[in-house]
């Protein structure tokens, strides 16, 4: 039996050729707020969004200290200083995924393979929507 560590690389419900890290084309990107994404549930899965907020590591909040928050994966690869817990105002573009979908996929894979899978990133500690960022900038 092996143990696998599962992160943002899980496939999301989109065309077979796309992955959560597939950049969003401008024509398919919708501006959305964190509150809209939270309220919309699975309706946002796989959709490309542009979201403004305040980030501190693996979360994106509507405002500093806000309880309106979603997870963020892959933001560290964007090079905009999201590695610590310092709050930074940002605009991010990416695809929406969810911890629930990732968990269901991991459970199915565990049942199929017998491997033990542990979710990583935001979904290791929390649940709810996750933005898999493909573009981003710090707001000045």
XYZ file of C-alpha atoms in Angstrom:
140
model
C 0.000 0.000 0.000
C 1.309 3.478 -0.752
C 0.453 6.902 0.628
C -0.206 9.730 -1.808
C -0.345 13.471 -1.113
C -3.032 15.077 -3.263
C -2.882 18.786 -4.159
C -4.279 21.155 -6.778
C -3.332 18.830 -9.617
C -6.644 16.963 -9.422
C -8.658 17.194 -12.593
C -11.648 19.486 -12.374
C -15.004 19.229 -14.166
C -14.011 20.847 -17.450
C -13.135 19.676 -20.952
C -10.872 16.603 -20.963
C -7.866 18.619 -22.180
C -8.072 21.239 -19.415
C -6.630 20.982 -15.925
C -7.096 23.311 -12.952
C -3.839 24.989 -14.025
C -5.027 25.676 -17.577
C -4.908 29.470 -17.936
C -8.211 31.208 -18.485
C -8.782 32.984 -21.784
C -10.016 36.574 -21.345
C -13.283 35.751 -23.129
C -14.128 32.976 -20.639
C -13.206 34.892 -17.469
C -15.983 36.353 -15.315
C -15.475 38.970 -12.614
C -16.821 37.571 -9.371
C -16.754 38.429 -5.698
C -15.791 36.029 -2.956
C -19.352 36.215 -1.607
C -20.803 35.265 -5.031
C -18.479 32.279 -5.296
C -19.284 31.128 -1.757
C -23.047 31.451 -2.331
C -22.980 29.763 -5.752
C -21.581 26.443 -4.573
C -20.857 23.867 -7.267
C -22.279 26.150 -9.982
C -18.840 27.801 -10.084
C -16.814 24.568 -10.478
C -14.420 24.742 -13.424
C -15.337 28.350 -14.247
C -12.694 30.991 -14.875
C -12.984 34.011 -12.615
C -11.202 37.237 -11.769
C -11.437 37.980 -8.056
C -10.158 40.883 -5.940
C -9.456 40.405 -2.277
C -6.890 40.238 0.481
C -4.720 37.185 0.774
C -2.619 35.759 3.566
C -1.073 32.526 2.382
C -3.668 29.941 1.329
C -6.798 32.081 1.744
C -8.424 34.942 -0.152
C -10.679 37.162 1.972
C -13.210 39.763 0.873
C -11.544 42.279 3.248
C -8.883 42.126 5.972
C -10.053 39.824 8.772
C -13.252 38.895 6.894
C -14.978 35.558 7.397
C -15.925 35.645 3.682
C -13.054 33.623 2.288
C -12.097 30.996 -0.245
C -8.984 28.892 -0.633
C -6.174 29.748 -3.033
C -3.908 27.191 -4.710
C -0.899 27.882 -6.901
C -0.629 31.572 -5.918
C 2.945 31.026 -4.720
C 3.924 30.288 -8.340
C 2.731 33.728 -9.453
C 5.592 35.542 -7.721
C 3.525 38.234 -6.027
C 4.706 37.612 -2.475
C 1.968 35.343 -1.155
C 4.211 33.093 0.895
C 3.683 34.399 4.413
C 0.772 35.411 6.557
C 1.073 39.119 5.731
C -2.174 40.377 4.229
C -1.765 41.603 0.645
C -4.480 43.101 -1.606
C -4.504 41.153 -4.878
C -6.418 40.494 -8.063
C -6.285 36.819 -9.067
C -7.499 34.963 -12.150
C -8.041 31.215 -12.159
C -10.447 28.288 -12.131
C -12.775 27.459 -9.272
C -12.484 24.046 -7.670
C -13.838 22.795 -4.340
C -12.538 20.823 -1.410
C -15.687 18.682 -1.546
C -15.029 17.672 -5.160
C -11.383 16.948 -4.361
C -12.398 14.826 -1.380
C -14.914 12.825 -3.450
C -12.270 12.239 -6.130
C -9.697 11.176 -3.500
C -12.182 8.784 -1.867
C -12.972 7.188 -5.234
C -9.268 6.782 -5.997
C -8.624 5.275 -2.551
C -11.460 2.770 -3.090
C -10.104 1.891 -6.525
C -6.396 1.657 -5.684
C -6.199 0.933 -1.963
C -3.767 3.856 -1.583
C -4.108 6.309 1.285
C -4.568 9.852 -0.023
C -4.290 13.051 2.008
C -5.507 16.366 0.626
C -2.925 19.154 0.616
C -3.069 22.921 0.516
C -6.177 24.769 1.671
C -8.283 21.603 1.617
C -5.997 19.920 4.151
C -7.350 22.288 6.832
C -10.601 23.733 5.460
C -13.519 23.127 3.107
C -15.335 25.131 0.473
C -14.392 26.756 -2.832
C -10.774 27.021 -3.990
C -9.356 29.304 -6.673
C -6.547 27.629 -8.622
C -4.730 30.797 -9.680
C -3.131 31.123 -13.107
C -2.585 34.908 -13.062
C -2.320 37.475 -10.358
C -1.006 40.811 -9.282
C -0.650 42.713 -6.062
C -2.944 45.730 -5.997
C -1.079 48.942 -5.374
